[in-house]
Coordinates of C-alpha atoms and ligand atoms in Angstrom, one line a residue:
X27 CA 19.2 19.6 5.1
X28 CA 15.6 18.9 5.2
X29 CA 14.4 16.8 7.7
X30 CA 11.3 14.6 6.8
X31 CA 9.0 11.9 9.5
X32 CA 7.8 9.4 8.3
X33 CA 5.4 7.1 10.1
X34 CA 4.9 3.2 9.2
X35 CA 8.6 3.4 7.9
X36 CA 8.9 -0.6 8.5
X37 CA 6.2 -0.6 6.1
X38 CA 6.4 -1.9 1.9
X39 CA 5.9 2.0 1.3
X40 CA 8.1 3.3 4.0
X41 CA 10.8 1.8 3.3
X42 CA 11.4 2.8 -0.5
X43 CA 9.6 6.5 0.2
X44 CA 12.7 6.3 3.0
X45 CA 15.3 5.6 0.0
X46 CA 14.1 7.8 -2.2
X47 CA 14.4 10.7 0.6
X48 CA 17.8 9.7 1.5
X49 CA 18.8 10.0 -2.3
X50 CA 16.5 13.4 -2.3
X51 CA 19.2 15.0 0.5
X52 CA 16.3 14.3 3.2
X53 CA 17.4 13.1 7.2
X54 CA 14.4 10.6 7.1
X55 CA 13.4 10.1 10.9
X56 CA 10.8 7.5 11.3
X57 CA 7.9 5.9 13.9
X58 CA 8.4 2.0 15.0
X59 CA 6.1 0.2 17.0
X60 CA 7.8 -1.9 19.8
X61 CA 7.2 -5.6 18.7
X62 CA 8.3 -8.8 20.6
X63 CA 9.7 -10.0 17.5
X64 CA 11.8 -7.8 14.7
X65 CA 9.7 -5.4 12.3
X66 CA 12.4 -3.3 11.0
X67 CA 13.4 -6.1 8.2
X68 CA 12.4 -3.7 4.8
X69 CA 14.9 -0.9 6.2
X70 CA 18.0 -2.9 7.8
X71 CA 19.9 -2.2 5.4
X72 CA 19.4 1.5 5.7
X73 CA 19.4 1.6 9.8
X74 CA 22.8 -1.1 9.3
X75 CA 24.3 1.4 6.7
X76 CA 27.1 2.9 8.3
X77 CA 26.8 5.8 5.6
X78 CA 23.8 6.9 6.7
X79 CA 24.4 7.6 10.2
X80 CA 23.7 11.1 10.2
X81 CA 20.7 10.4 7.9
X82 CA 18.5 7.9 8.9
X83 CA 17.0 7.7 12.3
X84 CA 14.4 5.3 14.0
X85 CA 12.0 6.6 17.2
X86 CA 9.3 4.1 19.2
X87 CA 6.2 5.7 18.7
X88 CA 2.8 4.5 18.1
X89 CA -0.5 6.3 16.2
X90 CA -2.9 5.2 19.0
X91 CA -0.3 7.2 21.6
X92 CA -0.8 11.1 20.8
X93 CA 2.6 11.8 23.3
X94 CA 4.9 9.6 21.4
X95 CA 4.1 11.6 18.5
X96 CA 4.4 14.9 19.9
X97 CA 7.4 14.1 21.6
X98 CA 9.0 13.1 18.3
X99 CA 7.8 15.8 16.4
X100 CA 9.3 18.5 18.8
X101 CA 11.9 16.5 18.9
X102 CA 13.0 16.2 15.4
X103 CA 11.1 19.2 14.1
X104 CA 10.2 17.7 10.9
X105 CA 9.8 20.0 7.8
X106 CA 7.3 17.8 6.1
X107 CA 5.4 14.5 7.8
X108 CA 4.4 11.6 5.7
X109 CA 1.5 9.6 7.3
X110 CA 1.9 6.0 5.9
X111 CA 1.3 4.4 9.1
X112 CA -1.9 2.2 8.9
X113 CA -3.6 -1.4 9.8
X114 CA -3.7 -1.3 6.1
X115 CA -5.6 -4.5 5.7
X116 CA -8.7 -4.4 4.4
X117 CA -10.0 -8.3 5.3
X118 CA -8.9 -7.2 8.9
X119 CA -10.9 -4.6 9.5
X120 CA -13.7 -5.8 9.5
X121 CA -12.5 -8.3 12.6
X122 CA -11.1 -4.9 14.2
X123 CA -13.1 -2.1 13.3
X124 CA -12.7 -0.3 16.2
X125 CA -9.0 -0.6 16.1
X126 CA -8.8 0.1 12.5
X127 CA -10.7 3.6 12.9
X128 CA -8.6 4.4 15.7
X129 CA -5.4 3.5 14.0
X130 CA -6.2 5.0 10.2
X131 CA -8.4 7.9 11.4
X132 CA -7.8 9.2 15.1
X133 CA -4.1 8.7 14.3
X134 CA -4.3 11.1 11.8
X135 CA -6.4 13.7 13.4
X136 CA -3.5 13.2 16.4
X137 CA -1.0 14.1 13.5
X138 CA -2.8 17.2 12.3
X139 CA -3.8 18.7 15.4
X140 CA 0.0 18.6 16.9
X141 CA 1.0 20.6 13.4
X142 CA -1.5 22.9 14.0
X143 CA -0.6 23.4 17.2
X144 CA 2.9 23.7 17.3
X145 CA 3.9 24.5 13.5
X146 CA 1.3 25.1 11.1
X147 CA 4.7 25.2 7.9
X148 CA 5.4 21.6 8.6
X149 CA 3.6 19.6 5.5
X150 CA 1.5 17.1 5.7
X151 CA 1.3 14.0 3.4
X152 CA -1.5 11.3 4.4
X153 CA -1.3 8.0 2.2
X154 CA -5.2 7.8 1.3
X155 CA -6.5 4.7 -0.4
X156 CA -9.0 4.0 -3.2
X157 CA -10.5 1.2 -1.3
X158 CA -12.5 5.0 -0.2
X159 CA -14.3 4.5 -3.5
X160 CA -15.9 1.5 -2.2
X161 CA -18.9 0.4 -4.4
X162 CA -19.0 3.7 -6.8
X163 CA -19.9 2.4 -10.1
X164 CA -17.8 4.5 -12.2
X165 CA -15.9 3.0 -14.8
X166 CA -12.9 4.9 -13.6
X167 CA -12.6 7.1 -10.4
X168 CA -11.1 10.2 -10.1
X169 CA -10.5 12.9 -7.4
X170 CA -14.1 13.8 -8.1
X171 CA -15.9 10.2 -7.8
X172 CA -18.6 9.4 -5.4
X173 CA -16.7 8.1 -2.3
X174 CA -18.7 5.3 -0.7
X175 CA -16.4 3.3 1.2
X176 CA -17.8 -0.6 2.4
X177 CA -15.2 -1.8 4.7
X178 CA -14.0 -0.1 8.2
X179 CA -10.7 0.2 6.9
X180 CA -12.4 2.3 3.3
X181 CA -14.4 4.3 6.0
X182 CA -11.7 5.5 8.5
X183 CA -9.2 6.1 5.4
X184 CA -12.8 8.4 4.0
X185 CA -12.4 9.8 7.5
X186 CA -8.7 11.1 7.3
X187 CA -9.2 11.8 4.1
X188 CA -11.7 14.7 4.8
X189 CA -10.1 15.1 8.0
X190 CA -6.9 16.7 5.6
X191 CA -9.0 18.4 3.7
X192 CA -10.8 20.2 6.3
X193 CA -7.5 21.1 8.1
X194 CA -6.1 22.9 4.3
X195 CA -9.2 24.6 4.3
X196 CA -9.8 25.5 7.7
X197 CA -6.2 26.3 9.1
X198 CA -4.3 26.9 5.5
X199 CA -2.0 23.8 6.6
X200 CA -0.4 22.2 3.7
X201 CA -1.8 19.1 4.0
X202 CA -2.4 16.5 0.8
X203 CA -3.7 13.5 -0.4
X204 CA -2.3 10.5 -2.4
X205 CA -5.6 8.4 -3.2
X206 CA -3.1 5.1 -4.1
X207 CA -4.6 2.4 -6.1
X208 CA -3.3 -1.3 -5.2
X209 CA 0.9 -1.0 -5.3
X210 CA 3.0 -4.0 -5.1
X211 CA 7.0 -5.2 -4.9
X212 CA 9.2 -7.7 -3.3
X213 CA 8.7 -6.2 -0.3
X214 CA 4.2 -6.5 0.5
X215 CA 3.2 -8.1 2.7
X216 CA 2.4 -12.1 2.4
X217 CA -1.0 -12.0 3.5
X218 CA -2.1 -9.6 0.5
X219 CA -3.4 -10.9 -2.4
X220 CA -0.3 -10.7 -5.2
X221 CA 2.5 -11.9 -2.8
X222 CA 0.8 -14.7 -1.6
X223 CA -0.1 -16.4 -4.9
X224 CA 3.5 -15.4 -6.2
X225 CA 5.0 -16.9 -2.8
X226 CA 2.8 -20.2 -3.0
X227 CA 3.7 -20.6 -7.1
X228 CA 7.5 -20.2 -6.7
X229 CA 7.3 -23.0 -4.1
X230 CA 4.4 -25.1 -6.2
X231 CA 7.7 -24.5 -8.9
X232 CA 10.8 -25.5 -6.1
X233 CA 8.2 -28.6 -5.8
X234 CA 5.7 -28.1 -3.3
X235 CA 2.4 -29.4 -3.8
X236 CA 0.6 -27.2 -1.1
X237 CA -2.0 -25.5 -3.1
X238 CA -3.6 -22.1 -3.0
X239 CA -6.7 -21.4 -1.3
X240 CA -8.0 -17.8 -2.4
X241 CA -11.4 -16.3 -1.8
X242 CA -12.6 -13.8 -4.7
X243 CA -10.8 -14.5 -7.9
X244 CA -13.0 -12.0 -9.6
X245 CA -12.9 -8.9 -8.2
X246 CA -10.7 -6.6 -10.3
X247 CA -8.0 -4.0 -9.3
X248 CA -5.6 -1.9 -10.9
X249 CA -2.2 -3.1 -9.3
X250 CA 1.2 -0.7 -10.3
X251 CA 4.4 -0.9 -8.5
X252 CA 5.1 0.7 -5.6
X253 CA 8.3 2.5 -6.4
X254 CA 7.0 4.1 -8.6
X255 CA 4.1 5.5 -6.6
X256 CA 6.4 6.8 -3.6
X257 CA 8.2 8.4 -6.3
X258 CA 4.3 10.1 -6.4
X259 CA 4.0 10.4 -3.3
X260 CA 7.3 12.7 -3.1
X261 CA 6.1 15.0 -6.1
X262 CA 2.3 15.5 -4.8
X263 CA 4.6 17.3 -1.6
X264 CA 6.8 19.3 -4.4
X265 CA 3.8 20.5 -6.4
X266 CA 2.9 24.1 -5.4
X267 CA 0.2 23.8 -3.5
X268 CA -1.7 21.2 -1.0
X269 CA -4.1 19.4 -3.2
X270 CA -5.4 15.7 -3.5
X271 CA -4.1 13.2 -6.4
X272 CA -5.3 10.2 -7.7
X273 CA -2.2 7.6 -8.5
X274 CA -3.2 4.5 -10.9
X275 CA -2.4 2.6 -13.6
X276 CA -5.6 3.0 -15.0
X277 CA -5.1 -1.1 -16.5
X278 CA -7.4 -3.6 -14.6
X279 CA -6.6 -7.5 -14.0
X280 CA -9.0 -9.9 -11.9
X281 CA -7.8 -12.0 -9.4
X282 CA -7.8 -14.9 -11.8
X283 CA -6.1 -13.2 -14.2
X284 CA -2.8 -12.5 -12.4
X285 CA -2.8 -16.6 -10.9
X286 CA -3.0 -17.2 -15.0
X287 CA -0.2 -14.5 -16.0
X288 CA 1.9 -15.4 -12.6
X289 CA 1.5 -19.6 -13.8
X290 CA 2.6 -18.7 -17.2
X291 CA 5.6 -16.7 -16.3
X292 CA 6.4 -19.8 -13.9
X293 CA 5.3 -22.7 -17.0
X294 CA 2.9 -23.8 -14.5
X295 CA 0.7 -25.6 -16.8
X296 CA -3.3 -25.2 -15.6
X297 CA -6.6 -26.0 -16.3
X298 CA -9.4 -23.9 -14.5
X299 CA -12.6 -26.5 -13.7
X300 CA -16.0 -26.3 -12.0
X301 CA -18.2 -23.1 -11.2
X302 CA -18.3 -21.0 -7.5
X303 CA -17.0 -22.4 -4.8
X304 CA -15.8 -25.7 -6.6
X305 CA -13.7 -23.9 -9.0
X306 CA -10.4 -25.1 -8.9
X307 CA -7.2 -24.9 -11.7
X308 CA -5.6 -28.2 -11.4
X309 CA -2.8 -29.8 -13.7
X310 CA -3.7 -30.8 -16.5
X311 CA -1.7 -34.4 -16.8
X312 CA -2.4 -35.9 -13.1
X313 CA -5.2 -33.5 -12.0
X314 CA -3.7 -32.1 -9.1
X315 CA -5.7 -29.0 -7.4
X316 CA -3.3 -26.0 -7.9
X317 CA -5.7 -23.6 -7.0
X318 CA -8.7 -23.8 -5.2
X319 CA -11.6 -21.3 -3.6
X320 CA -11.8 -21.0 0.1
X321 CA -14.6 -19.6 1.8
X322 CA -12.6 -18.1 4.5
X323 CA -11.0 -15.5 2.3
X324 CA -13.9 -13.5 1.5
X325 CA -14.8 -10.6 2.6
X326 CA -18.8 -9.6 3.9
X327 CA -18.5 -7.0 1.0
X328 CA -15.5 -7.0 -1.7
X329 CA -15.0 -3.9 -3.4
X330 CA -15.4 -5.5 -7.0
X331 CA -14.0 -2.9 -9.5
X332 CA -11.1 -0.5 -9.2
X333 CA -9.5 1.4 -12.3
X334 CA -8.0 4.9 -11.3
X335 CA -7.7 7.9 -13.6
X336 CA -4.3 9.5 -12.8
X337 CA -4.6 12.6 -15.4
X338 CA -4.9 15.0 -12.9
X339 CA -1.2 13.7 -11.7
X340 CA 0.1 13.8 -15.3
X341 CA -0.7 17.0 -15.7
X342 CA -0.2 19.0 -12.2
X343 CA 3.1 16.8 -11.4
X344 CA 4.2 15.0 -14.4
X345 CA 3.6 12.2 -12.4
X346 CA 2.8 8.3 -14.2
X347 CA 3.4 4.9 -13.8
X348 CA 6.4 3.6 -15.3
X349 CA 5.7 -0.4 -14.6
X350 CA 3.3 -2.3 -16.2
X351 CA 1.6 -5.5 -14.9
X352 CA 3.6 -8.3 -16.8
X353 CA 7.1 -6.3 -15.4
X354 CA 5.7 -6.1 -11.5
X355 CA 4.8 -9.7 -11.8
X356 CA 8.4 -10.8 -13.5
X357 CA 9.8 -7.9 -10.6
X358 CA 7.8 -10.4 -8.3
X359 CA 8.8 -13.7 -9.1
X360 CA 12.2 -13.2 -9.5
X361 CA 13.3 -12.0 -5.9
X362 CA 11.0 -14.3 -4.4
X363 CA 13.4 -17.2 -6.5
X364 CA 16.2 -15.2 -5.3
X365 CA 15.4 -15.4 -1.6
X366 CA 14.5 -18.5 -2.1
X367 CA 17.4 -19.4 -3.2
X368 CA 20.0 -17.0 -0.8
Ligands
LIG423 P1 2.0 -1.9 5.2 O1 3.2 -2.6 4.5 O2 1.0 -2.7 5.9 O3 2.7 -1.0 6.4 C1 1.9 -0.4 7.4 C2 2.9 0.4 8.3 O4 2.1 1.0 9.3 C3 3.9 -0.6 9.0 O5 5.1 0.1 9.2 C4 3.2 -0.8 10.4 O6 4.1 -1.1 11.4 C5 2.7 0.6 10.6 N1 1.7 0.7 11.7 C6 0.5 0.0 11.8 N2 -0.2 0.3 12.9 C7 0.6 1.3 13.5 C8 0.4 2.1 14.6 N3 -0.7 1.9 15.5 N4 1.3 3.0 15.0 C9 2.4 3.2 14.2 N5 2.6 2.5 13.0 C10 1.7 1.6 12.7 O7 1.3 -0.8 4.3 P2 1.8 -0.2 2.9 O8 1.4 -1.1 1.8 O9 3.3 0.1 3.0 O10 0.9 1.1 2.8 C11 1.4 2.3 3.3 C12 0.1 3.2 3.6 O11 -0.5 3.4 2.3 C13 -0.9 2.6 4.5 O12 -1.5 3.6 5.2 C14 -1.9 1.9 3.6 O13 -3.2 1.9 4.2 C15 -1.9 2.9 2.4 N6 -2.2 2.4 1.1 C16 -1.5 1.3 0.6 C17 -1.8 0.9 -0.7 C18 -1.1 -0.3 -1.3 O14 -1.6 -0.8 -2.3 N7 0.0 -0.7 -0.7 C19 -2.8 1.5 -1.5 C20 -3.4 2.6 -0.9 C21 -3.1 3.1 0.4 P3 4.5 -2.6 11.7 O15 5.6 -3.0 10.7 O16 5.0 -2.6 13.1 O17 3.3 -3.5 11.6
LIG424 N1 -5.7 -10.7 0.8 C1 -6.4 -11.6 0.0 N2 -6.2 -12.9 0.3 N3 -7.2 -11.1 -0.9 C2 -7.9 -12.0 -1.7 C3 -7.7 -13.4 -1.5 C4 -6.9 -13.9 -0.5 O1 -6.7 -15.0 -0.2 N4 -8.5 -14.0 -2.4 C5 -9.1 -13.1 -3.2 N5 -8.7 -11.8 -2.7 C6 -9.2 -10.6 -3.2 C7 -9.8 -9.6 -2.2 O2 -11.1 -10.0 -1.9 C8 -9.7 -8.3 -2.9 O3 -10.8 -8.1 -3.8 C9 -8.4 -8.5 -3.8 O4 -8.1 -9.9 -3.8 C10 -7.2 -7.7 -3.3 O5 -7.0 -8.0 -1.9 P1 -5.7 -7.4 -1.1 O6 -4.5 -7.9 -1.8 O7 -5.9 -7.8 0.3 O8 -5.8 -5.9 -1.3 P2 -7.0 -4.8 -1.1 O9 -7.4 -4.3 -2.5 O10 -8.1 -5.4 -0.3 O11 -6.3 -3.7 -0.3 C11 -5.0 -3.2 -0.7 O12 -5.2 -2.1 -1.6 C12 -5.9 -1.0 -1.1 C13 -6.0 0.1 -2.2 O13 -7.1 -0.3 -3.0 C14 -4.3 -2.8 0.6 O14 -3.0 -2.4 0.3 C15 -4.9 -1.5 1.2 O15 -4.1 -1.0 2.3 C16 -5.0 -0.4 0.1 O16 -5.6 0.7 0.6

């Protein structure tokens, strides 16, 4: 049975990359932080699953702590390592640079040197980001597009990024790249951008009248579903040799644009008003502010365009989205109503 480590398992990503493992034949083993309050909430029900006893394990480690990791690695003696651990928000980083570089690139430099040192077969996946592309003005980007990260997060994913490449080069490690475009599901995070305006409508819809303050509305990204990348994720480790893969959609929506499509789906009926900062959408018969633009949510530089070119996936791993927008957002907004309503 192969045995596969994966870090930021309590993560969205982790936990379905951990599923799809499981159902792969993998023993998944993966890295939790200790936290005064629970984190392992996404993967309960694989850590309460009496079936998997023999097939799912959870270790305390950390990526600032280089011993935790090498202790679970000899440990475990993983045959391939995916690196999804991250402070993966983008807004945050730039309150905790110095934390954030640590985290998303000395973390993964920890990770590659203890495979180098101990066993160089052991394969490496790190979960790169297109936020590297930063303010490239490229209509799409590709594996070959100017990389010119603006935030601390962009730079210290840049960092690990050539950080894997160097170690394939240098050492001959099987080390890849996933450069992910914006993924979403039930299960982000509700300070990102999708799950908070789908979290605050489904309440606006159960009758709340808290409205939602956002910062951009139009920066634009190209948002897929995040099973469907780990299912990526899995076949960039498969494909015959270590290389680097962009995963997209290669479809772009604005900010604004999902609140519209997300109201719609809901019946939330709208009307956006006023210019900058005073934009708002309020209802249309009694003029209450639905939406409205908060200063505090941008960013000192937004990355304003993404739009990913997966060919080279499609053609070296078969690999391409299966979910289109309109679907994640229905995906969305119907297990928020369920839990809602469990
Ligand atoms: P996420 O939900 O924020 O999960 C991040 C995971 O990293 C959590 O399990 C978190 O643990 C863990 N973590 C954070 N700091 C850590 C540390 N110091 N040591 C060990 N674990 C730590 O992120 P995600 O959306 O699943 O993304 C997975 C990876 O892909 C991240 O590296 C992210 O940067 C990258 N990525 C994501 C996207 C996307 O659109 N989702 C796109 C491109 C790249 P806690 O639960 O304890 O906080
Ligand atoms: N989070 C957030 N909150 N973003 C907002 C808000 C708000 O209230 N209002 C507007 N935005 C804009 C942001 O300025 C950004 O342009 C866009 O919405 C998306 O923000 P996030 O959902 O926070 O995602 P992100 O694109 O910054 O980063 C995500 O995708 C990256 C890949 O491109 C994260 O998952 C990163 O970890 C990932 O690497």
């Amino acid at each position: 049975m192969k045995i596969a480590l994966v870090t930021g398992i309590t993560g969205q990503d982790g936990s379905y990359l951990s599923e799809l493992l499981i159902k792969k034949g993998y023993k998944v083993h993966g890295i939790i932080r200790r936290s005064s309050s629970f984190n392992t909430g996404r993967i309960d029900h694989l850590f309460n699953n009496k079936k998997l006893k023999n097939k799912f394990f959870l270790h305390y480690g950390d990526l600032l702590d280089g011993q935790s990791l090498s202790n679970v690695i000899s440990k475990i003696k993983p045959n391939v390592i995916y690196n999804l651990a991250a402070q993966s928000h983008v807004s945050v980083s730039y309150e905790l640079p110095e934390y954030t570089l640590n985290v998303d690139a000395i973390g993964t430099l920890k990770l590659l040197e203890i495979i180098k040192s101990t066993n160089k077969k052991i394969k490496f996946y790190q979960a790169s980001s297109s936020e590297i592309f930063g303010k490239n003005t490229y209509k799409t980007q590709n594996e070959i597009t100017p990389m010119i990260p603006s935030s601390p997060y962009g730079i210290a994913k840049l960092c690990s990024y050539l950080l894997v490449k160097m170690y394939r080069e240098s050492y001959g490690m099987f080390c890849s790249n996933g450069i992910l475009f914006n993924h979403e599901s039930p299960r982000r995070g509700g300070t990102f951008v999708t799950k908070k305006i789908i979290q605050n409508l489904v309440r606006r819809k159960h009758g709340s009248k808290e409205f939602l303050s956002l910062g951009n509305i139009y920066s634009i990204r190209d948002w897929g579903y995040a099973p469907d990348y780990v299912e990526g994720m899995y076949k960039i480790m498969q494909y015959k040799k270590p290389d680097d893969f962009v995963l997209s959609t290669n479809t772009t929506c604005s900010i604004k644009e999902f609140v519209n499509l997300s109201m719609n789906y809901l019946g939330i009926k709208y009307k956006w008003i006023g210019k900058g900062f005073k934009e708002k959408a309020i209802c249309p018969e009694n003029g209450n502010t639905i939406v409205k633009i908060d200063k505090k949510y941008f960013r000192p530089i937004d990355v304003s365009y993404l739009n990913g070119d997966y060919k080279k996936a499609l053609k070296a791993i078969g690999w391409k989205p299966k979910t289109k927008l309109k679907e994640l957002i229905k995906i969305m907004i119907k297990e928020e109503i369920n839990s809602k309503n469990k």
